[in-house]
Every structure is written in structure tokens, then in C-alpha cells.
Amino acid sequence: MSRSASRVIDVPALVEQIRAGRPRGVARGISLIEQGHHTARDVLAGLTERNGHAHVVGLTGAPGVGKSTTTNAIVRELRSRGRVVGVLAVDPSSPFSGGALLGDRIRMEEHATDAGVFLRSMASRGHLGGVAAATTQAVRVMEAAGCDVVLIETVGVGQSEVEVVALADTTVVLLAPGLGDGIQAAKAGILEIGDVFVVNKADRDGADNTVRDLRHMIQMSDRSEPGLWRPPVLKATALSSDGLEAVVDAVADHRIWLERTGALAERRRDRTRAEVLALALAAMADELEHDHARLDAAVSSVVEGSADASSAAADLVERFRRAREGSPGLAPQADPRR
């Protein structure tokens, strides 16, 4: 057993470090979550009273629109307003180590020594939707550390990035002129999930056309109905921070609208429901995978043609349910040596 694996985690001390906003404690807490460490649940349980404080903002867009540069500029603007900011930059996974490639951390180096900014790169680890599976719980850690705003910057994977809307209170969609983003927005469902649209690199030719096209598509959609939030379409040049003040103002306005209409509570309830369901499914999958005899039998039945995959999966779930009927909690995991 490695030295790190055998190290005892002092959960109460770690919880206090996170609540005190100590970067090392925040980093350690998120690492335990990413690793699926058995103490992560206890750490999160100690932080529940601070849930819901931060404004969670997702930033998404196709590759090449300048997400990292824009995130960096937004952090700078938020800090000028005295906000404590957390950044979860979901990077592509290394094909060798499985870790994040850390490109966003390099671009945000100017904030590395700022005690009011918590930066964390997380590996997508192949998770669909451009976001890491542990992102929601990492947000909870940053909330507990005192962050007023948590920015989630997703992997630039195109159409599947719409999943970020399930994690954020406000979703900022970045586009750039000359990349065919108008068509991509309509095709990918981006038009439906964006709360604020930002045409970045607005100093390039075609920026005004992109803004016009987006506004026209919003006008033609059902999002223009009275009482609904009508997403603003803004121009910005993140490299020089031009237009970023208006972007941050629009994000703040959306938070006010969410609170006034009750939509914030509804979004957060949906997000929590998805989180609880995902954790429950992951726990069940982990237990089934450790029950080697039962899983191998199901696999063999499919390979040999005596059952189809759907029937084999349904049988596993049914066996899982019957094994726990009448039990006050989950039964111990099956011995992996079986």
C-alpha cells in the first residue's frame, strides 16, 4: 500500500480548513471527491450548512471561442468588485494518467497568489457533456470555503456541452465570429440553454453579423414570450477585457431575476435531484461490479446468446433489489475474491 493510500484523513480538521477558506484544505477536499475516497462523504456532510450560497455560473462554447481567456477576464472583473471566486476548469483527460492537462491553470496564472480566488482543474475522465462527474460536489466545497461565485468552465466538446446547464444557476454561452456559431447554436440546442450570450473576439470582422443573427434567433424562439428571461447578446474582447463589465452585470441581473421569479430554487432542486440520482446509480454500479460471480454470469449469458444485454442488466438490478428488501441499509459488498 502506498504512503498516500495509508494516510489517515482527519475529517473534522479538513472540514475546518475548508470552512476557513484555506486553499490547501479546499484542494484536498476536492481531490478526495475526485478519487472517490470513502471519507469524501463525511467531509461533504460537514459542509452542508453552507450549501446554496454561491452563484454558480457555467461558461461553455465550442473550441476556439476563447473560454479560458474569458473566464480569466471575468475573474478579474469579479475580484475588482470584491467577490470571492472559485473556478472549476474541466479539462480534457490525459490519455496516460487520466489527469487534467491544466491548460486553464496556465492561462489564469495571474490569480494564482490571490487569496480570494480558488482555482481547480478537473479531468473530464471521458464523462459526457464536457463536465467532470465530481463537479457538483466540488462546487459544494468551494461554497463552503466562502466563494460568492463559482465559475464552471467546460471542455470545448461542441454539442454535448449542453449538460452544463444542469450544473449552473446561470449559463454563459460564448461564440466567436467566423466559426459558423450561429448555425451551431441552433443545431446543438445551445440557443435553449444560454442565459447570457457573449460574442467574444468582437474586434474581428463579422462580430456584428453574429450578434444580429443570434438576436434574430432569440426573437423567433419561445424565449421572447412575456415573463421569461430574454437572454442578452453582448460583444466582448476578453483579451483586452473590453465588454466584460457588461457581461458580469448581465450575469448578476440574471441571478436577481432567478430569485424574484422563484426559478433559482427550482433549478437548484433539479440539480440536487440529478446529483443524488447520479450518486445512487454510481454506488449501485460499484457494488454490482464487485459482485464478480453475478456480473460474470450475466456477461456470459449475453456472450453465449442465452440472453440479451437489456435482460441481463434488468436481472442484475432485480437481484440487487431483492437482496436489500427489508434491510435498513445497503448490504455489505460482495467479497471481490468470489
Tab-separated table of C-alpha atoms in Angstrom:
chain	number	residue	atom	x	y	z
A	1	MET	CA	0.000	0.000	0.000
A	2	SER	CA	1.298	3.441	-0.914
A	3	ARG	CA	2.086	6.052	1.662
A	4	SER	CA	-0.724	8.320	0.415
A	5	ALA	CA	-3.245	5.492	0.415
A	6	SER	CA	-2.419	4.546	4.023
A	7	ARG	CA	-2.563	8.140	5.339
A	8	VAL	CA	-5.369	8.708	7.824
A	9	ILE	CA	-7.649	11.610	6.917
A	10	ASP	CA	-8.594	13.837	9.856
A	11	VAL	CA	-12.082	14.720	8.619
A	12	PRO	CA	-13.029	17.324	11.286
A	13	ALA	CA	-9.728	19.145	10.760
A	14	LEU	CA	-10.164	19.091	6.986
A	15	VAL	CA	-13.723	20.423	7.283
A	16	GLU	CA	-12.474	23.314	9.417
A	17	GLN	CA	-9.723	24.088	6.901
A	18	ILE	CA	-12.285	24.261	4.108
A	19	ARG	CA	-14.668	26.413	6.149
A	20	ALA	CA	-11.770	28.758	6.915
A	21	GLY	CA	-11.104	29.116	3.182
A	22	ARG	CA	-7.635	27.610	3.262
A	23	PRO	CA	-6.560	26.705	-0.294
A	24	ARG	CA	-4.771	23.537	0.774
A	25	GLY	CA	-7.892	22.256	2.530
A	26	VAL	CA	-10.117	23.112	-0.443
A	27	ALA	CA	-7.735	21.327	-2.808
A	28	ARG	CA	-7.569	18.281	-0.541
A	29	GLY	CA	-11.344	18.079	-0.227
A	30	ILE	CA	-11.877	18.195	-3.985
A	31	SER	CA	-9.130	15.616	-4.515
A	32	LEU	CA	-10.898	13.192	-2.160
A	33	ILE	CA	-14.106	13.690	-4.142
A	34	GLU	CA	-12.390	13.078	-7.486
A	35	GLN	CA	-10.699	9.954	-6.135
A	36	GLY	CA	-13.957	8.584	-4.743
A	37	HIS	CA	-12.280	8.318	-1.329
A	38	HIS	CA	-14.503	6.864	1.376
A	39	THR	CA	-14.021	9.951	3.589
A	40	ALA	CA	-15.363	12.347	0.932
A	41	ARG	CA	-18.933	11.696	2.072
A	42	ASP	CA	-18.066	12.649	5.661
A	43	VAL	CA	-16.289	15.805	4.514
A	44	LEU	CA	-19.307	16.903	2.455
A	45	ALA	CA	-21.639	16.114	5.362
A	46	GLY	CA	-19.679	18.576	7.483
A	47	LEU	CA	-20.197	21.342	4.925
A	48	THR	CA	-23.939	21.098	4.290
A	49	GLU	CA	-24.965	24.206	6.223
A	50	ARG	CA	-23.200	26.419	3.675
A	51	ASN	CA	-24.837	24.898	0.594
A	52	GLY	CA	-26.578	27.292	-1.773
A	53	HIS	CA	-24.607	30.444	-1.003
A	54	ALA	CA	-22.625	30.809	-4.218
A	55	HIS	CA	-23.884	31.881	-7.630
A	56	VAL	CA	-22.860	29.005	-9.900
A	57	VAL	CA	-22.067	30.212	-13.415
A	58	GLY	CA	-21.330	27.857	-16.299
A	59	LEU	CA	-19.232	29.019	-19.242
A	60	THR	CA	-19.481	26.961	-22.384
A	61	GLY	CA	-18.854	27.178	-26.102
A	62	ALA	CA	-17.183	25.425	-28.991
A	63	PRO	CA	-13.382	25.091	-29.139
A	64	GLY	CA	-11.626	28.270	-30.211
A	65	VAL	CA	-14.101	30.822	-28.834
A	66	GLY	CA	-11.771	31.872	-26.001
A	67	LYS	CA	-13.391	30.287	-22.944
A	68	SER	CA	-10.271	30.280	-20.782
A	69	THR	CA	-9.355	33.870	-21.645
A	70	THR	CA	-12.918	34.989	-20.965
A	71	THR	CA	-13.015	33.128	-17.652
A	72	ASN	CA	-9.772	34.824	-16.648
A	73	ALA	CA	-11.199	38.253	-17.514
A	74	ILE	CA	-14.451	37.558	-15.638
A	75	VAL	CA	-12.464	36.555	-12.547
A	76	ARG	CA	-10.536	39.824	-12.790
A	77	GLU	CA	-13.775	41.828	-13.009
A	78	LEU	CA	-15.396	39.955	-10.116
A	79	ARG	CA	-12.342	40.482	-7.929
A	80	SER	CA	-12.458	44.212	-8.680
A	81	ARG	CA	-15.961	44.109	-7.150
A	82	GLY	CA	-14.726	42.342	-4.026
A	83	ARG	CA	-16.180	38.925	-4.824
A	84	VAL	CA	-14.509	35.697	-3.693
A	85	VAL	CA	-14.336	33.461	-6.749
A	86	GLY	CA	-13.944	29.752	-7.345
A	87	VAL	CA	-13.033	28.366	-10.767
A	88	LEU	CA	-13.577	24.762	-11.794
A	89	ALA	CA	-11.899	24.336	-15.169
A	90	VAL	CA	-12.883	20.973	-16.605
A	91	ASP	CA	-10.003	19.955	-18.877
A	92	PRO	CA	-9.563	17.021	-21.251
A	93	SER	CA	-8.131	13.970	-19.530
A	94	SER	CA	-4.607	12.811	-20.162
A	95	PRO	CA	-4.761	9.504	-22.070
A	96	PHE	CA	-1.911	8.228	-19.879
A	97	SER	CA	-2.525	9.433	-16.319
A	98	GLY	CA	-6.235	10.274	-16.536
A	99	GLY	CA	-5.478	13.691	-15.056
A	100	ALA	CA	-6.354	17.127	-16.346
A	101	LEU	CA	-3.996	18.773	-18.830
A	102	LEU	CA	-4.035	22.028	-16.815
A	103	GLY	CA	-4.201	24.412	-19.755
A	104	ASP	CA	-6.620	26.705	-17.937
A	105	ARG	CA	-4.411	26.948	-14.859
A	106	ILE	CA	-1.599	28.228	-17.068
A	107	ARG	CA	-3.824	30.949	-18.554
A	108	MET	CA	-5.029	32.027	-15.109
A	109	GLU	CA	-1.591	32.266	-13.552
A	110	GLU	CA	-2.163	35.916	-12.613
A	111	HIS	CA	-4.705	34.792	-9.990
A	112	ALA	CA	-2.553	32.016	-8.518
A	113	THR	CA	-1.408	34.064	-5.498
A	114	ASP	CA	-4.771	35.779	-4.897
A	115	ALA	CA	-6.307	34.504	-1.644
A	116	GLY	CA	-9.749	35.438	-2.997
A	117	VAL	CA	-9.537	33.063	-5.948
A	118	PHE	CA	-9.679	29.266	-5.783
A	119	LEU	CA	-8.557	27.570	-8.988
A	120	ARG	CA	-9.057	23.909	-9.715
A	121	SER	CA	-8.553	21.933	-12.909
A	122	MET	CA	-10.612	18.773	-13.065
A	123	ALA	CA	-10.240	15.948	-15.531
A	124	SER	CA	-13.315	15.069	-17.579
A	125	ARG	CA	-12.208	11.405	-17.491
A	126	GLY	CA	-14.361	10.700	-20.509
A	127	HIS	CA	-17.544	11.908	-18.823
A	128	LEU	CA	-20.032	13.043	-21.458
A	129	GLY	CA	-21.304	16.599	-21.519
A	130	GLY	CA	-17.956	18.344	-21.075
A	131	VAL	CA	-18.132	18.317	-17.281
A	132	ALA	CA	-16.494	16.134	-14.659
A	133	ALA	CA	-18.703	13.732	-12.706
A	134	ALA	CA	-17.466	15.245	-9.420
A	135	THR	CA	-18.110	18.864	-10.434
A	136	THR	CA	-21.324	19.367	-8.450
A	137	GLN	CA	-19.723	18.177	-5.226
A	138	ALA	CA	-16.633	20.289	-5.899
A	139	VAL	CA	-18.948	23.305	-6.138
A	140	ARG	CA	-20.213	22.483	-2.635
A	141	VAL	CA	-16.649	22.541	-1.299
A	142	MET	CA	-15.994	25.940	-2.856
A	143	GLU	CA	-19.286	27.272	-1.486
A	144	ALA	CA	-18.282	26.156	1.983
A	145	ALA	CA	-14.917	27.907	1.550
A	146	GLY	CA	-16.742	31.220	1.145
A	147	CYS	CA	-16.904	31.669	-2.624
A	148	ASP	CA	-19.525	34.177	-3.746
A	149	VAL	CA	-19.321	32.998	-7.356
A	150	VAL	CA	-18.192	29.628	-8.715
A	151	LEU	CA	-17.352	29.540	-12.415
A	152	ILE	CA	-17.510	26.201	-14.214
A	153	GLU	CA	-15.612	26.293	-17.487
A	154	THR	CA	-16.318	23.217	-19.571
A	155	VAL	CA	-14.291	21.235	-22.023
A	156	GLY	CA	-14.738	22.506	-25.589
A	157	VAL	CA	-16.503	19.472	-26.993
A	158	GLY	CA	-19.241	21.120	-29.009
A	159	GLN	CA	-22.810	19.860	-28.907
A	160	SER	CA	-22.546	17.735	-25.752
A	161	GLU	CA	-21.699	20.798	-23.668
A	162	VAL	CA	-25.378	21.482	-23.088
A	163	GLU	CA	-25.051	19.349	-19.930
A	164	VAL	CA	-23.506	22.319	-18.107
A	165	VAL	CA	-26.993	23.819	-17.744
A	166	ALA	CA	-27.799	21.083	-15.216
A	167	LEU	CA	-24.929	22.280	-13.002
A	168	ALA	CA	-25.280	26.057	-13.171
A	169	ASP	CA	-27.660	28.758	-11.975
A	170	THR	CA	-26.643	30.882	-14.961
A	171	THR	CA	-25.170	29.615	-18.224
A	172	VAL	CA	-22.981	31.895	-20.328
A	173	VAL	CA	-22.569	30.753	-23.930
A	174	LEU	CA	-19.526	32.045	-25.806
A	175	LEU	CA	-19.402	32.341	-29.569
A	176	ALA	CA	-16.962	33.935	-31.976
A	177	PRO	CA	-17.366	35.434	-35.444
A	178	GLY	CA	-16.254	33.373	-38.399
A	179	LEU	CA	-16.713	29.951	-36.783
A	180	GLY	CA	-20.233	29.217	-38.017
A	181	ASP	CA	-21.504	29.603	-34.473
A	182	GLY	CA	-24.938	30.878	-35.477
A	183	ILE	CA	-25.781	27.591	-37.167
A	184	GLN	CA	-24.046	25.621	-34.399
A	185	ALA	CA	-26.106	27.390	-31.737
A	186	ALA	CA	-29.373	26.360	-33.336
A	187	LYS	CA	-28.157	22.846	-34.149
A	188	ALA	CA	-26.719	21.979	-30.759
A	189	GLY	CA	-29.528	23.273	-28.598
A	190	ILE	CA	-27.220	25.998	-27.300
A	191	LEU	CA	-29.920	28.565	-28.015
A	192	GLU	CA	-32.181	26.930	-25.432
A	193	ILE	CA	-29.629	26.686	-22.618
A	194	GLY	CA	-27.898	30.063	-22.776
A	195	ASP	CA	-28.900	32.708	-20.224
A	196	VAL	CA	-26.283	35.176	-21.460
A	197	PHE	CA	-24.706	35.061	-24.927
A	198	VAL	CA	-21.309	36.621	-25.477
A	199	VAL	CA	-19.793	37.103	-28.913
A	200	ASN	CA	-16.107	37.081	-27.999
A	201	LYS	CA	-13.285	38.368	-30.206
A	202	ALA	CA	-15.607	41.214	-31.153
A	203	ASP	CA	-12.719	43.112	-32.734
A	204	ARG	CA	-12.864	40.644	-35.642
A	205	ASP	CA	-14.822	41.080	-38.831
A	206	GLY	CA	-18.288	39.596	-38.699
A	207	ALA	CA	-18.950	40.182	-34.985
A	208	ASP	CA	-21.913	42.462	-35.647
A	209	ASN	CA	-23.411	39.892	-38.024
A	210	THR	CA	-23.093	37.158	-35.394
A	211	VAL	CA	-24.800	39.359	-32.797
A	212	ARG	CA	-27.591	40.202	-35.218
A	213	ASP	CA	-28.149	36.550	-36.145
A	214	LEU	CA	-28.308	35.466	-32.504
A	215	ARG	CA	-30.735	38.197	-31.548
A	216	HIS	CA	-32.923	37.252	-34.501
A	217	MET	CA	-32.962	33.579	-33.465
A	218	ILE	CA	-33.874	34.520	-29.885
A	219	GLN	CA	-36.631	36.804	-31.166
A	220	MET	CA	-38.042	33.935	-33.232
A	221	SER	CA	-37.908	31.446	-30.340
A	222	ASP	CA	-40.366	30.977	-27.485
A	223	ARG	CA	-37.865	32.614	-25.141
A	224	SER	CA	-39.197	36.011	-26.201
A	225	GLU	CA	-42.568	35.403	-24.520
A	226	PRO	CA	-43.586	37.862	-21.745
A	227	GLY	CA	-42.382	36.889	-18.258
A	228	LEU	CA	-39.481	34.765	-19.470
A	229	TRP	CA	-35.855	35.755	-19.187
A	230	ARG	CA	-34.722	37.126	-22.503
A	231	PRO	CA	-31.032	36.324	-22.933
A	232	PRO	CA	-28.915	39.373	-23.751
A	233	VAL	CA	-26.425	39.090	-26.602
A	234	LEU	CA	-23.256	41.011	-25.778
A	235	LYS	CA	-19.995	41.736	-27.536
A	236	ALA	CA	-16.647	41.378	-25.775
A	237	THR	CA	-12.943	41.064	-26.389
A	238	ALA	CA	-11.682	39.046	-23.458
A	239	LEU	CA	-8.020	39.523	-24.307
A	240	SER	CA	-8.332	43.244	-23.561
A	241	SER	CA	-11.263	42.865	-21.126
A	242	ASP	CA	-13.426	45.088	-23.337
A	243	GLY	CA	-17.094	44.434	-22.648
A	244	LEU	CA	-16.515	42.179	-19.639
A	245	GLU	CA	-18.073	44.632	-17.197
A	246	ALA	CA	-21.367	44.358	-19.102
A	247	VAL	CA	-21.096	40.554	-19.118
A	248	VAL	CA	-20.704	40.406	-15.324
A	249	ASP	CA	-23.603	42.863	-14.929
A	250	ALA	CA	-25.807	40.624	-17.110
A	251	VAL	CA	-24.912	37.562	-15.036
A	252	ALA	CA	-25.809	39.443	-11.847
A	253	ASP	CA	-29.106	40.603	-13.395
A	254	HIS	CA	-29.976	37.014	-14.242
A	255	ARG	CA	-29.371	35.956	-10.621
A	256	ILE	CA	-31.759	38.704	-9.460
A	257	TRP	CA	-34.399	37.523	-11.978
A	258	LEU	CA	-33.994	33.914	-10.819
A	259	GLU	CA	-34.564	34.879	-7.205
A	260	ARG	CA	-37.527	37.148	-7.974
A	261	THR	CA	-39.362	34.526	-10.043
A	262	GLY	CA	-38.545	31.516	-7.870
A	263	ALA	CA	-36.655	29.887	-10.747
A	264	LEU	CA	-33.441	29.728	-8.694
A	265	ALA	CA	-34.945	27.364	-6.129
A	266	GLU	CA	-36.440	25.256	-8.908
A	267	ARG	CA	-33.135	24.976	-10.768
A	268	ARG	CA	-31.275	24.039	-7.608
A	269	ARG	CA	-33.834	21.397	-6.689
A	270	ASP	CA	-33.491	19.842	-10.160
A	271	ARG	CA	-29.707	19.971	-9.846
A	272	THR	CA	-29.772	18.300	-6.422
A	273	ARG	CA	-32.139	15.621	-7.686
A	274	ALA	CA	-29.769	14.823	-10.550
A	275	GLU	CA	-26.814	14.751	-8.155
A	276	VAL	CA	-28.496	12.372	-5.699
A	277	LEU	CA	-29.658	10.088	-8.509
A	278	ALA	CA	-26.198	10.010	-10.087
A	279	LEU	CA	-24.552	9.149	-6.761
A	280	ALA	CA	-27.101	6.417	-6.066
A	281	LEU	CA	-26.581	4.875	-9.508
A	282	ALA	CA	-22.802	5.073	-9.109
A	283	ALA	CA	-22.988	3.321	-5.727
A	284	MET	CA	-25.180	0.577	-7.150
A	285	ALA	CA	-22.900	0.156	-10.170
A	286	ASP	CA	-19.871	-0.102	-7.884
A	287	GLU	CA	-21.468	-2.823	-5.782
A	288	LEU	CA	-22.630	-4.786	-8.799
A	289	GLU	CA	-19.169	-4.574	-10.323
A	290	HIS	CA	-17.646	-6.004	-7.150
A	291	ASP	CA	-20.037	-8.947	-7.220
A	292	HIS	CA	-17.821	-10.706	-9.761
A	293	ALA	CA	-19.659	-14.037	-9.825
A	294	ARG	CA	-23.046	-12.498	-10.564
A	295	LEU	CA	-21.692	-9.943	-13.060
A	296	ASP	CA	-19.596	-12.540	-14.893
A	297	ALA	CA	-22.604	-14.848	-15.154
A	298	ALA	CA	-24.670	-12.052	-16.681
A	299	VAL	CA	-21.902	-11.189	-19.148
A	300	SER	CA	-21.508	-14.838	-20.136
A	301	SER	CA	-25.220	-15.203	-20.782
A	302	VAL	CA	-25.067	-12.314	-23.246
A	303	VAL	CA	-21.870	-13.504	-24.934
A	304	GLU	CA	-23.238	-17.042	-25.293
A	305	GLY	CA	-26.532	-15.770	-26.713
A	306	SER	CA	-28.816	-17.110	-23.998
A	307	ALA	CA	-29.882	-13.592	-23.007
A	308	ASP	CA	-29.747	-10.077	-24.385
A	309	ALA	CA	-27.900	-7.256	-22.633
A	310	SER	CA	-31.089	-5.468	-21.530
A	311	SER	CA	-32.498	-8.603	-19.916
A	312	ALA	CA	-29.202	-9.382	-18.212
A	313	ALA	CA	-28.989	-5.844	-16.823
A	314	ALA	CA	-32.596	-5.943	-15.619
A	315	ASP	CA	-31.904	-9.267	-13.890
A	316	LEU	CA	-28.889	-7.778	-12.098
A	317	VAL	CA	-30.946	-4.837	-10.870
A	318	GLU	CA	-33.739	-7.117	-9.706
A	319	ARG	CA	-31.289	-9.304	-7.797
A	320	PHE	CA	-29.773	-6.167	-6.282
A	321	ARG	CA	-33.233	-5.009	-5.161
A	322	ARG	CA	-34.271	-8.363	-3.702
A	323	ALA	CA	-31.002	-8.659	-1.760
A	324	ARG	CA	-31.847	-5.419	0.051
A	325	GLU	CA	-35.558	-5.824	0.675
A	326	GLY	CA	-36.283	-5.433	4.356
A	327	SER	CA	-32.742	-4.229	5.083
A	328	PRO	CA	-32.327	-0.865	6.893
A	329	GLY	CA	-29.330	-0.093	4.727
A	330	LEU	CA	-27.145	-1.392	1.969
A	331	ALA	CA	-25.811	-4.850	2.493
A	332	PRO	CA	-22.026	-5.259	2.652
A	333	GLN	CA	-20.298	-5.501	-0.685
A	334	ALA	CA	-19.739	-8.963	-2.022
A	335	ASP	CA	-16.298	-10.377	-1.406
A	336	PRO	CA	-14.302	-9.488	-4.568
A	337	ARG	CA	-12.491	-12.851	-4.251
A	338	ARG	CA	-15.710	-14.733	-5.066
